[in-house]
Amino acid sequence: MTPLSIAFLPLTDSAPLVVARAKGFAEAQGIDLSLVRTTSWATLRDRLVYGQVQAAHMLAPLAIAVNLGLSQHPAAISAPFKLNVNGNALVMANAFAEALDPDPAKRVHDPEAVAHDFANAIGLYRRKPVIGVVHRFSSHALMLRYWLGFAGVDPDRDVNLRVLPPSFMGEALRLGEIDGFIAGEPWNTAAVAEGLGEIVAAGVDIWRRGVEKVLAMRTDWMEANAETVDRLLVAVSQAAAWCDDPANREELAILLERPEHVGQPAEWIMAALRGKLMLRRGDAPVDIPDFLLFHREAAGFPWRSQALWIYSQLVRWGMVKADPATERQAADVFRPDIYRRALGGAGLPMPGASMKLEGALAAPLAVGAHQGALTLGPDRFFDGAVFDPDDLQGYLAALAR
Amino acid sequence: MRIVIVDDSGLRATVLEEGLRDAGYDDIHVVPPQGAFVAKIERMAPDVVLMDLGSPSRDTLEEMLAVSRALARPIAMFVDQSDDAMIGAAIDAGVSAYVVDGLRKDRVKPILDLAIRRFNAFARMQTELDEARTALADRKVIDRAKAILMQTRGLSEPEAYTLLRSTAMSQSKRIADVADALITAHSLLGGL
């Protein structure tokens, strides 16, 4: 047995790691997996960078930021696997949500209209809205910025973005320290269940196949332990498939409920797993298809084009200076080559390419795969923009900022 | 040198602050990581910020370090990236240290060394305290169970204790667990 430690944050999308351990997928691959529960991304990052753990459940943009030296000291870390796709939602305090469409179900399914309503509501609100984000370098923050930017809101000028751990958002909302927040589940459902706010937008409706958490590891460790990495990826990929199976949802929710995992009621965790969320306390749950994906459509495949989309957003918001070498470095964080090496023998459909247009699919599309049949789901951005990784400058020029 | 300790544990902050004062540092401020603590730290313009590595508020603090205009010089975590042993020791002890860029390593190292020692000492104290608390709670439970046995079975105190102990041994359980089960059963059966 190879002992491995992986750090994670208490979030529903830590599921593939929890399941890899609890359902014996890691053990079957000869891995004695221990999970290290962590409360902040900074601590998770440090545990990984300074070698206390071999891998981590990490925000994809944070993995890139660490490589670029944007989040404390630069370190070479790699993401050979994505743990999930999407899973976030934007919750706003009831008082703010009142200025939007009165029907919460209409809101989530019309992100364009709500973005404009939101921009108007900012002007009417009693102060510059304070919105909690889980990290500067989070998919959540980038998605919120993208969505607000569409409606002409400058996220650095017109709203106040405040960084708070996901588990603190509800309390901050209750105390009036923030007017809303964007975070992963189950924290949105928790805030709604406690009547603190309403879900006004879902990540999946902003970008239908948004990149979210990755399995990150130090690049030197990954290279020195190729055989272990391959076994780990097989175990986590099998666990992700288990998580995606509707037959296992209830068992998964009960597993995640345990205090050493997410530590929140299974009922709340079920919401994201089923894609059926209560948007306002007392309302009937609303279907939000594909709210959170673990395995279908080769969800684990780390498309280099997605790393580049993250880079494009970091450039857009002035967090990093555009530069061909930096661009290359950002793309290199995602390692489809390792994914292929580890999972090529597992019978999974394997994308033939490592880059694609992001946001070009309005309907499911069968794509070239090395084995099996691979159908990619619709991956549009809500504004219809298409990200061509070969024309990053053109893409940025077309965006408002 | 201005040192800010971000901590909500009164005891740990005291342990650390005392150590620093004994070592001759006198410009020390303790700030609990609640509400607008970041703005408070900004106004203090510290040279070194010490914080529990496990604190969920580290992301909030790092965000301030990334965007603050009040802090003219960048603040980085730890002072010397080449000293892996020290960083390892700090992480093991659960200390994170943010240091203003440009401070000399030899000025910061003793602070970090001290913080590591104090955090470790605090963790030991905490363990001992937890053990003492458990021991106290155990003794209370065992006393109640003994009283029940003495009352219902007419045993003397040593006999009651011997019975609890032999039951625990035969079931390979802790005496306190057996006593706890007895109290539960007794109350279910209508005893007091």
Coordinates of C-alpha atoms in Angstrom, one line a residue:
Chain A
M1 CA 0.0 0.0 0.0
T2 CA 1.3 3.5 -0.9
P3 CA 0.3 6.0 1.7
L4 CA -1.0 9.3 0.2
S5 CA -2.4 12.4 1.8
I6 CA -4.8 14.7 0.0
A7 CA -6.0 18.0 1.4
F8 CA -9.6 19.1 0.8
L9 CA -12.1 21.8 1.8
P10 CA -15.6 20.8 3.1
L11 CA -17.5 21.2 -0.1
T12 CA -19.9 18.9 -2.0
D13 CA -17.4 18.8 -4.9
S14 CA -14.8 17.1 -2.7
A15 CA -17.0 14.0 -3.3
P16 CA -14.7 12.1 -5.7
L17 CA -11.9 12.1 -3.1
V18 CA -14.1 11.2 -0.2
V19 CA -15.6 8.3 -2.2
A20 CA -12.2 7.2 -3.5
R21 CA -11.3 6.5 0.2
A22 CA -14.6 5.5 1.7
K23 CA -15.8 3.1 -1.1
G24 CA -12.4 1.4 -1.5
F25 CA -11.5 2.7 -4.9
A26 CA -8.1 3.9 -3.6
E27 CA -7.5 0.8 -1.6
A28 CA -8.1 -1.4 -4.7
Q29 CA -5.4 0.6 -6.4
G30 CA -3.0 -0.1 -3.5
I31 CA -3.3 3.4 -2.1
D32 CA -3.7 4.1 1.6
L33 CA -5.5 7.4 1.2
S34 CA -5.8 9.9 4.1
L35 CA -7.8 13.1 3.7
V36 CA -6.8 16.2 5.4
R37 CA -9.7 18.6 6.0
T38 CA -8.7 22.2 5.7
T39 CA -10.7 25.4 6.3
S40 CA -8.9 27.9 4.0
W41 CA -7.5 27.8 0.5
A42 CA -4.3 29.4 1.7
T43 CA -3.7 26.6 4.1
L44 CA -4.5 24.0 1.5
R45 CA -2.1 25.7 -0.9
D46 CA 0.7 25.7 1.8
R47 CA 0.2 22.1 2.7
L48 CA 0.6 21.2 -0.9
V49 CA 3.4 23.6 -1.8
Y50 CA 5.4 22.7 1.3
G51 CA 4.9 19.0 1.0
Q52 CA 2.6 18.1 3.8
V53 CA 0.3 16.5 1.4
Q54 CA 0.9 14.9 -2.0
A55 CA -2.2 16.3 -3.7
A56 CA -5.1 18.7 -3.1
H57 CA -8.7 19.5 -4.1
M58 CA -7.9 22.9 -5.5
L59 CA -9.6 25.8 -7.2
A60 CA -8.4 25.6 -10.8
P61 CA -7.5 29.3 -11.0
L62 CA -5.6 29.0 -7.7
A63 CA -3.5 26.2 -9.2
I64 CA -2.6 28.5 -12.1
A65 CA -2.0 31.5 -9.8
V66 CA 0.5 29.5 -7.7
N67 CA 2.5 28.6 -10.8
L68 CA 2.5 32.2 -11.9
G69 CA 3.6 33.4 -8.5
L70 CA 0.4 35.4 -7.9
S71 CA -0.5 33.6 -4.7
Q72 CA 2.5 33.8 -2.4
H73 CA 5.6 32.1 -3.5
P74 CA 5.7 30.6 -7.0
A75 CA 5.7 26.8 -7.1
A76 CA 5.3 24.3 -9.9
I77 CA 2.1 22.4 -9.5
S78 CA 0.1 20.5 -12.0
A79 CA -3.5 19.5 -12.6
P80 CA -3.8 16.2 -14.4
F81 CA -7.4 15.7 -13.5
K82 CA -10.6 17.8 -13.0
L83 CA -12.6 16.7 -10.0
N84 CA -15.8 18.3 -11.2
V85 CA -17.5 20.7 -13.5
N86 CA -19.6 23.6 -12.2
G87 CA -21.5 23.5 -8.8
N88 CA -21.6 27.2 -7.8
A89 CA -24.4 29.6 -7.2
L90 CA -24.8 33.2 -6.4
V91 CA -26.9 34.0 -3.3
M92 CA -28.1 37.6 -2.6
A93 CA -29.8 38.9 0.5
N94 CA -33.5 39.1 0.2
A95 CA -33.5 42.9 0.3
F96 CA -31.2 43.0 -2.8
A97 CA -33.0 40.2 -4.6
E98 CA -36.3 42.1 -4.4
A99 CA -35.0 44.4 -7.1
L100 CA -34.6 41.5 -9.5
D101 CA -37.3 39.4 -11.3
P102 CA -39.8 38.4 -8.5
D103 CA -39.8 34.8 -9.8
P104 CA -36.6 33.1 -8.6
A105 CA -37.0 30.3 -11.2
K106 CA -37.1 32.8 -14.0
R107 CA -33.9 34.4 -12.7
V108 CA -31.7 31.4 -12.8
H109 CA -32.8 30.5 -16.3
D110 CA -32.3 34.0 -17.7
P111 CA -28.8 35.1 -16.6
E112 CA -28.7 37.8 -19.3
A113 CA -31.8 39.6 -18.0
V114 CA -30.7 39.2 -14.4
A115 CA -27.3 40.6 -15.1
H116 CA -28.9 43.8 -16.3
D117 CA -31.4 43.8 -13.5
F118 CA -28.5 43.3 -11.1
A119 CA -26.6 46.3 -12.6
N120 CA -29.7 48.5 -12.1
A121 CA -30.2 47.2 -8.6
I122 CA -26.7 48.3 -7.6
G123 CA -27.6 51.9 -8.3
L124 CA -30.8 51.6 -6.2
Y125 CA -29.2 49.8 -3.3
R126 CA -28.4 51.6 -0.1
R127 CA -24.7 51.0 -0.5
K128 CA -22.2 49.6 -2.8
P129 CA -23.1 45.9 -2.6
V130 CA -20.5 43.7 -0.8
I131 CA -20.3 40.3 -2.4
G132 CA -18.4 37.5 -0.8
V133 CA -16.2 35.4 -3.0
V134 CA -14.2 32.4 -1.7
H135 CA -10.9 33.4 -3.1
R136 CA -9.4 36.0 -5.5
F137 CA -8.3 33.1 -7.7
S138 CA -11.5 31.0 -7.7
S139 CA -13.7 30.0 -10.5
H140 CA -16.5 31.6 -8.6
A141 CA -14.9 35.0 -8.6
L142 CA -14.0 34.8 -12.3
M143 CA -17.5 33.7 -13.2
L144 CA -19.1 36.5 -11.1
R145 CA -16.8 39.0 -12.7
Y146 CA -17.6 37.6 -16.2
W147 CA -21.3 37.8 -15.5
L148 CA -21.2 41.3 -14.0
G149 CA -18.9 42.5 -16.8
F150 CA -21.5 41.5 -19.4
A151 CA -23.9 44.1 -17.9
G152 CA -21.3 46.8 -17.8
V153 CA -20.6 46.4 -14.1
D154 CA -17.0 46.9 -13.3
P155 CA -16.4 44.3 -10.5
D156 CA -13.5 46.3 -9.1
R157 CA -15.3 49.6 -9.0
D158 CA -19.1 49.1 -8.8
V159 CA -19.2 46.3 -6.2
N160 CA -17.1 45.4 -3.2
L161 CA -15.7 41.8 -3.5
R162 CA -14.8 40.4 -0.1
V163 CA -12.9 37.2 0.4
L164 CA -14.4 34.8 3.0
P165 CA -14.3 31.1 3.5
P166 CA -17.4 29.4 2.1
S167 CA -18.5 28.1 5.5
F168 CA -18.5 31.7 6.8
M169 CA -20.7 33.2 4.1
G170 CA -24.1 32.5 5.8
E171 CA -23.1 34.0 9.0
A172 CA -21.6 37.1 7.3
L173 CA -24.9 37.5 5.4
R174 CA -26.9 37.2 8.6
L175 CA -24.8 39.9 10.3
G176 CA -25.2 42.2 7.3
E177 CA -21.4 42.2 6.6
I178 CA -22.1 41.1 3.0
D179 CA -25.1 41.5 0.7
G180 CA -24.5 38.3 -1.2
F181 CA -22.0 35.7 -2.1
I182 CA -20.9 33.2 -4.7
A183 CA -19.8 29.8 -3.4
G184 CA -19.9 26.1 -3.9
E185 CA -22.5 23.8 -2.5
P186 CA -23.8 23.1 0.1
W187 CA -23.3 26.7 1.4
N188 CA -25.8 28.3 -1.0
T189 CA -28.5 25.8 -0.1
A190 CA -27.6 26.3 3.6
A191 CA -28.1 30.1 3.3
V192 CA -31.5 29.6 1.5
A193 CA -32.7 27.0 4.0
E194 CA -32.0 29.4 6.8
G195 CA -33.8 32.2 5.0
L196 CA -30.8 34.4 4.8
G197 CA -30.9 34.9 1.0
E198 CA -32.0 33.7 -2.4
I199 CA -30.1 31.9 -5.1
V200 CA -30.3 34.4 -8.1
A201 CA -27.8 32.7 -10.5
A202 CA -26.2 29.3 -10.9
G203 CA -22.7 28.8 -12.3
V204 CA -24.0 26.3 -14.8
D205 CA -26.3 28.9 -16.3
I206 CA -23.4 31.3 -16.7
W207 CA -21.0 28.8 -18.3
R208 CA -22.7 25.5 -19.1
R209 CA -19.5 23.5 -18.6
G210 CA -17.5 25.7 -16.3
V211 CA -14.1 24.5 -15.0
E212 CA -14.1 24.2 -11.2
K213 CA -11.9 22.1 -8.9
V214 CA -8.8 20.2 -10.0
L215 CA -6.7 17.5 -8.4
A216 CA -3.5 19.4 -8.0
M217 CA 0.0 18.0 -7.2
R218 CA 3.5 19.3 -7.1
T219 CA 5.0 18.8 -10.5
D220 CA 8.3 17.3 -9.3
W221 CA 6.4 14.8 -7.1
M222 CA 4.1 13.9 -10.0
E223 CA 7.1 13.3 -12.3
A224 CA 9.0 11.3 -9.7
N225 CA 6.0 9.1 -8.9
A226 CA 4.4 8.4 -12.2
E227 CA 3.2 4.9 -11.4
T228 CA 1.5 6.1 -8.1
V229 CA -0.1 9.1 -9.9
D230 CA -1.6 6.7 -12.5
R231 CA -3.1 4.5 -9.8
L232 CA -4.4 7.6 -8.0
L233 CA -6.1 8.9 -11.2
V234 CA -7.7 5.5 -11.8
A235 CA -9.1 5.5 -8.3
V236 CA -10.4 9.0 -8.4
S237 CA -11.9 8.6 -11.8
Q238 CA -13.7 5.5 -10.7
A239 CA -14.9 7.3 -7.7
A240 CA -16.1 10.2 -9.8
A241 CA -18.1 7.8 -12.0
W242 CA -19.6 6.4 -8.8
C243 CA -20.6 9.9 -7.7
D244 CA -22.2 10.7 -11.0
D245 CA -24.5 7.6 -10.8
P246 CA -28.0 8.7 -9.6
A247 CA -28.4 5.4 -7.8
N248 CA -25.6 6.4 -5.4
R249 CA -26.8 9.9 -4.6
E250 CA -28.4 9.2 -1.3
E251 CA -25.5 7.2 -0.1
L252 CA -23.1 9.9 -1.2
A253 CA -25.0 12.6 0.6
I254 CA -25.0 10.6 3.8
L255 CA -21.3 10.0 3.4
L256 CA -20.6 13.7 2.8
E257 CA -22.7 14.6 5.8
R258 CA -20.2 13.1 8.2
P259 CA -18.4 15.7 10.3
E260 CA -14.9 14.7 8.9
H261 CA -16.2 15.4 5.4
V262 CA -18.6 18.3 4.7
G263 CA -20.4 18.1 8.0
Q264 CA -23.7 19.6 6.7
P265 CA -27.1 17.9 6.5
A266 CA -27.4 15.2 3.8
E267 CA -30.7 16.8 2.7
W268 CA -28.8 20.1 1.8
I269 CA -26.1 18.2 0.0
M270 CA -28.6 16.2 -2.0
A271 CA -29.8 19.5 -3.7
A272 CA -26.7 19.9 -5.8
L273 CA -26.3 16.2 -6.5
R274 CA -29.9 16.0 -7.9
G275 CA -29.7 19.4 -9.6
K276 CA -32.9 20.4 -7.9
L277 CA -32.4 23.5 -5.7
M278 CA -34.6 25.5 -3.5
L279 CA -33.9 29.1 -4.6
R280 CA -36.0 30.9 -1.9
R281 CA -37.0 29.5 1.4
G282 CA -40.4 27.9 1.2
D283 CA -40.5 27.7 -2.6
A284 CA -40.6 24.4 -4.4
P285 CA -37.2 23.2 -5.6
V286 CA -36.3 24.2 -9.2
D287 CA -34.6 21.9 -11.7
I288 CA -31.2 23.1 -12.7
P289 CA -29.9 20.4 -15.0
D290 CA -26.2 19.6 -15.0
F291 CA -25.7 21.8 -11.9
L292 CA -22.7 19.7 -10.9
L293 CA -20.9 17.1 -13.0
F294 CA -18.3 14.6 -11.8
H295 CA -17.7 12.2 -14.6
R296 CA -19.9 12.3 -17.7
E297 CA -18.5 13.7 -21.0
A298 CA -15.0 13.1 -19.8
A299 CA -15.5 15.8 -17.1
G300 CA -12.2 14.9 -15.6
F301 CA -10.2 15.8 -18.7
P302 CA -8.1 18.8 -18.1
W303 CA -8.5 20.8 -21.4
R304 CA -5.6 23.1 -21.9
S305 CA -8.1 25.5 -23.5
Q306 CA -9.8 25.8 -20.1
A307 CA -6.5 26.7 -18.4
L308 CA -6.1 29.4 -21.1
W309 CA -9.6 30.7 -20.5
I310 CA -8.7 31.2 -16.8
Y311 CA -5.5 32.9 -17.9
S312 CA -7.6 35.2 -20.2
Q313 CA -9.7 36.3 -17.3
L314 CA -6.7 36.9 -15.1
V315 CA -5.3 39.2 -17.8
R316 CA -8.7 40.8 -18.3
W317 CA -9.0 41.8 -14.7
G318 CA -5.4 43.0 -14.5
M319 CA -4.3 40.2 -12.1
V320 CA -1.5 39.3 -14.5
K321 CA 0.2 41.0 -17.4
A322 CA -0.3 39.4 -20.8
D323 CA 2.9 37.8 -22.0
P324 CA 3.4 34.7 -24.3
A325 CA 5.7 33.0 -21.8
T326 CA 3.1 33.4 -19.0
E327 CA 0.3 32.2 -21.3
R328 CA 2.3 29.1 -22.1
Q329 CA 3.0 28.5 -18.4
A330 CA -0.7 28.8 -17.5
A331 CA -1.7 26.3 -20.2
D332 CA 1.0 23.9 -19.0
V333 CA -0.6 23.6 -15.5
F334 CA -3.3 21.4 -17.0
R335 CA -1.8 18.0 -18.0
P336 CA -4.0 16.1 -20.4
D337 CA -0.9 14.0 -21.2
I338 CA -0.9 12.5 -17.7
Y339 CA -4.6 12.0 -17.8
R340 CA -4.2 10.0 -21.0
R341 CA -1.3 8.0 -19.7
A342 CA -3.1 7.1 -16.5
L343 CA -6.6 6.5 -17.8
G344 CA -5.9 5.3 -21.4
G345 CA -6.1 1.7 -20.3
A346 CA -9.3 2.2 -18.3
G347 CA -11.6 2.0 -21.2
L348 CA -12.8 5.5 -20.8
P349 CA -13.5 7.6 -23.9
M350 CA -10.4 9.7 -24.5
P351 CA -10.6 13.1 -26.2
G352 CA -8.4 13.2 -29.3
A353 CA -7.4 16.8 -28.9
S354 CA -6.2 18.8 -25.8
M355 CA -7.6 22.1 -26.8
K356 CA -11.1 23.0 -28.1
L357 CA -13.2 26.1 -28.6
E358 CA -14.8 26.8 -25.3
G359 CA -18.5 27.8 -25.5
A360 CA -19.1 26.8 -29.0
L361 CA -21.6 23.9 -28.4
A362 CA -25.3 24.8 -28.2
A363 CA -26.2 21.1 -28.3
P364 CA -24.5 17.8 -27.5
L365 CA -21.9 16.9 -30.0
A366 CA -20.1 13.6 -30.6
V367 CA -16.4 14.3 -30.9
G368 CA -13.3 12.4 -32.0
A369 CA -12.0 10.1 -29.3
H370 CA -9.2 7.6 -29.2
Q371 CA -11.5 4.9 -27.8
G372 CA -15.2 4.6 -27.1
A373 CA -17.7 7.2 -28.0
L374 CA -17.5 10.7 -26.5
T375 CA -20.3 13.2 -26.5
L376 CA -19.6 16.6 -25.2
G377 CA -22.5 18.5 -23.7
P378 CA -23.5 22.0 -24.6
D379 CA -20.8 24.3 -23.1
R380 CA -22.1 27.8 -24.0
F381 CA -21.3 30.9 -22.1
F382 CA -24.6 32.7 -21.3
D383 CA -23.6 35.7 -23.5
G384 CA -22.9 33.4 -26.5
A385 CA -19.2 34.4 -26.6
V386 CA -16.8 31.7 -27.9
F387 CA -13.3 31.4 -26.5
D388 CA -10.8 30.5 -29.2
P389 CA -7.6 29.6 -27.3
D390 CA -5.6 30.4 -30.5
D391 CA -7.0 34.0 -30.6
L392 CA -6.7 35.1 -27.0
Q393 CA -6.1 38.7 -27.9
G394 CA -9.1 38.9 -30.2
Y395 CA -11.3 37.4 -27.4
L396 CA -10.1 39.9 -24.9
A397 CA -10.5 42.8 -27.3
A398 CA -14.2 41.8 -27.8
L399 CA -14.9 41.8 -24.1
A400 CA -16.0 45.0 -22.4
R401 CA -12.8 45.2 -20.4
Chain B
M1 CA 9.3 46.1 15.0
R2 CA 5.5 46.0 15.1
I3 CA 4.0 42.5 15.4
V4 CA 0.3 41.7 15.0
I5 CA -1.0 38.4 16.2
V6 CA -4.3 37.4 14.6
D7 CA -5.9 34.9 16.9
D8 CA -9.3 34.3 18.5
S9 CA -8.0 31.9 21.1
G10 CA -7.3 34.0 24.1
L11 CA -4.9 31.5 25.6
R12 CA -2.8 30.9 22.5
A13 CA -2.5 34.6 21.8
T14 CA -1.4 35.2 25.4
V15 CA 1.1 32.4 25.3
L16 CA 2.6 33.9 22.1
E17 CA 2.5 37.5 23.3
E18 CA 4.2 36.7 26.6
G19 CA 7.0 34.9 24.8
L20 CA 7.5 37.8 22.5
R21 CA 7.5 40.4 25.3
D22 CA 10.0 38.3 27.3
A23 CA 12.2 38.3 24.2
G24 CA 12.2 42.1 24.2
Y25 CA 9.5 42.9 21.6
D26 CA 7.1 45.4 22.9
D27 CA 5.1 46.6 19.9
I28 CA 2.7 43.7 19.9
H29 CA -1.1 43.8 19.0
V30 CA -3.6 41.0 19.2
V31 CA -6.4 41.2 16.7
P32 CA -9.3 38.6 16.7
P33 CA -10.2 37.6 13.1
Q34 CA -13.7 38.9 13.2
G35 CA -15.7 41.5 11.4
A36 CA -13.5 44.2 9.9
F37 CA -10.2 42.8 11.3
V38 CA -8.5 43.3 8.0
A39 CA -9.1 47.1 8.1
K40 CA -7.7 47.2 11.6
I41 CA -4.5 45.4 10.6
E42 CA -4.1 47.8 7.6
R43 CA -4.2 50.8 9.9
M44 CA -1.6 49.2 12.2
A45 CA 0.8 48.8 9.4
P46 CA 2.6 45.8 10.9
D47 CA 6.0 44.5 10.0
V48 CA 5.1 40.9 10.8
V49 CA 1.7 39.2 11.1
L50 CA 1.5 35.9 12.9
M51 CA -1.5 33.7 12.4
D52 CA -2.8 30.3 13.1
L53 CA -2.2 28.3 9.9
G54 CA -5.5 26.6 10.3
S55 CA -7.5 29.8 10.6
P56 CA -10.2 30.1 7.9
S57 CA -9.5 33.8 7.9
R58 CA -6.2 33.4 6.2
D59 CA -7.8 33.8 2.7
T60 CA -9.3 37.1 3.8
L61 CA -6.0 38.4 5.1
E62 CA -4.1 37.3 2.0
E63 CA -6.7 39.2 -0.1
M64 CA -5.9 42.3 1.8
L65 CA -2.2 41.7 1.3
A66 CA -2.9 41.4 -2.5
V67 CA -4.9 44.6 -2.9
S68 CA -4.0 46.9 0.0
R69 CA -2.7 50.3 -0.9
A70 CA -2.1 51.2 2.7
L71 CA 0.6 48.6 2.9
A72 CA 3.2 50.2 0.7
R73 CA 5.6 47.2 0.7
P74 CA 4.5 43.7 -0.3
I75 CA 4.0 41.2 2.5
A76 CA 5.0 37.6 1.8
M77 CA 4.5 34.5 3.8
F78 CA 7.5 33.4 5.7
V79 CA 10.8 35.2 5.4
D80 CA 13.1 32.8 3.7
Q81 CA 11.9 30.4 1.1
S82 CA 15.3 28.6 1.0
D83 CA 14.9 27.5 4.6
D84 CA 12.7 24.5 4.0
A85 CA 13.3 23.1 7.5
M86 CA 12.0 26.2 9.1
I87 CA 8.9 26.4 6.9
G88 CA 8.3 22.7 7.6
A89 CA 8.5 23.3 11.3
A90 CA 6.3 26.4 11.1
I91 CA 3.6 24.4 9.2
D92 CA 3.9 21.5 11.6
A93 CA 3.4 23.8 14.5
G94 CA 0.5 25.5 12.7
V95 CA 2.0 29.0 12.4
S96 CA 1.8 31.2 9.4
A97 CA 3.9 34.3 9.3
Y98 CA 3.5 37.2 6.9
V99 CA 6.5 39.4 6.8
V100 CA 7.0 42.8 5.1
D101 CA 9.3 42.4 2.2
G102 CA 12.7 43.9 2.9
L103 CA 12.9 43.0 6.5
R104 CA 16.2 41.3 7.2
K105 CA 16.1 37.5 7.7
D106 CA 18.1 37.7 10.9
R107 CA 15.6 40.1 12.4
V108 CA 12.6 37.9 11.6
K109 CA 14.0 34.4 12.2
P110 CA 14.0 34.7 16.0
I111 CA 10.4 35.8 16.0
L112 CA 9.4 32.9 13.9
D113 CA 11.5 30.5 15.9
L114 CA 9.8 31.8 19.0
A115 CA 6.3 31.6 17.5
I116 CA 6.9 28.0 16.5
R117 CA 8.1 27.0 20.0
R118 CA 5.1 28.8 21.6
F119 CA 2.6 27.3 19.2
N120 CA 4.0 23.8 20.0
A121 CA 3.9 24.5 23.7
F122 CA 0.3 25.7 23.3
A123 CA -0.7 22.5 21.4
R124 CA 0.9 20.5 24.3
M125 CA -1.0 22.5 26.9
Q126 CA -4.2 22.0 25.0
T127 CA -3.8 18.3 24.8
E128 CA -3.0 18.1 28.5
L129 CA -6.0 20.3 29.3
D130 CA -8.3 18.0 27.1
E131 CA -6.9 15.0 28.9
A132 CA -7.5 16.5 32.3
R133 CA -11.1 17.4 31.3
T134 CA -11.7 13.9 30.1
A135 CA -10.3 12.5 33.2
L136 CA -12.5 14.7 35.3
A137 CA -15.6 13.8 33.3
D138 CA -14.8 10.1 33.5
R139 CA -14.4 10.3 37.2
K140 CA -17.9 11.9 37.6
V141 CA -19.5 9.3 35.4
I142 CA -17.8 6.4 37.3
D143 CA -18.9 8.0 40.6
R144 CA -22.5 8.1 39.5
A145 CA -22.4 4.5 38.2
K146 CA -21.0 3.4 41.5
A147 CA -23.8 5.1 43.4
I148 CA -26.4 3.4 41.2
L149 CA -24.8 0.0 41.9
M150 CA -24.5 0.7 45.6
Q151 CA -28.1 1.7 45.7
T152 CA -29.7 -1.0 43.5
R153 CA -27.5 -3.9 44.4
G154 CA -26.6 -3.0 47.9
L155 CA -22.9 -3.1 47.2
S156 CA -20.2 -1.3 49.0
E157 CA -18.2 1.3 47.1
P158 CA -15.1 -0.9 46.6
E159 CA -17.4 -3.7 45.4
A160 CA -19.2 -1.5 43.0
Y161 CA -15.9 -0.3 41.6
T162 CA -14.6 -3.9 41.3
L163 CA -17.8 -4.9 39.4
L164 CA -17.4 -2.0 37.0
R165 CA -13.8 -2.8 36.4
S166 CA -14.3 -6.5 35.8
T167 CA -17.1 -5.8 33.4
A168 CA -15.0 -3.3 31.5
M169 CA -12.1 -5.9 31.4
S170 CA -14.3 -8.7 30.2
Q171 CA -15.9 -6.5 27.4
S172 CA -12.5 -4.8 26.7
K173 CA -14.1 -1.4 27.2
R174 CA -13.1 1.6 29.2
I175 CA -14.5 1.7 32.8
A176 CA -16.0 5.1 31.9
D177 CA -17.8 3.7 28.9
V178 CA -19.3 0.8 31.0
A179 CA -20.3 3.4 33.6
D180 CA -21.9 5.5 31.0
A181 CA -23.9 2.6 29.6
L182 CA -25.0 1.7 33.1
I183 CA -26.3 5.2 33.7
T184 CA -28.2 5.3 30.4
A185 CA -29.8 1.9 31.1
H186 CA -30.7 2.9 34.6
S187 CA -32.4 6.0 33.4
L188 CA -34.2 4.1 30.6
L189 CA -35.5 1.7 33.3
G190 CA -36.9 4.6 35.2
G191 CA -34.2 5.0 37.8
L192 CA -33.0 8.5 38.7

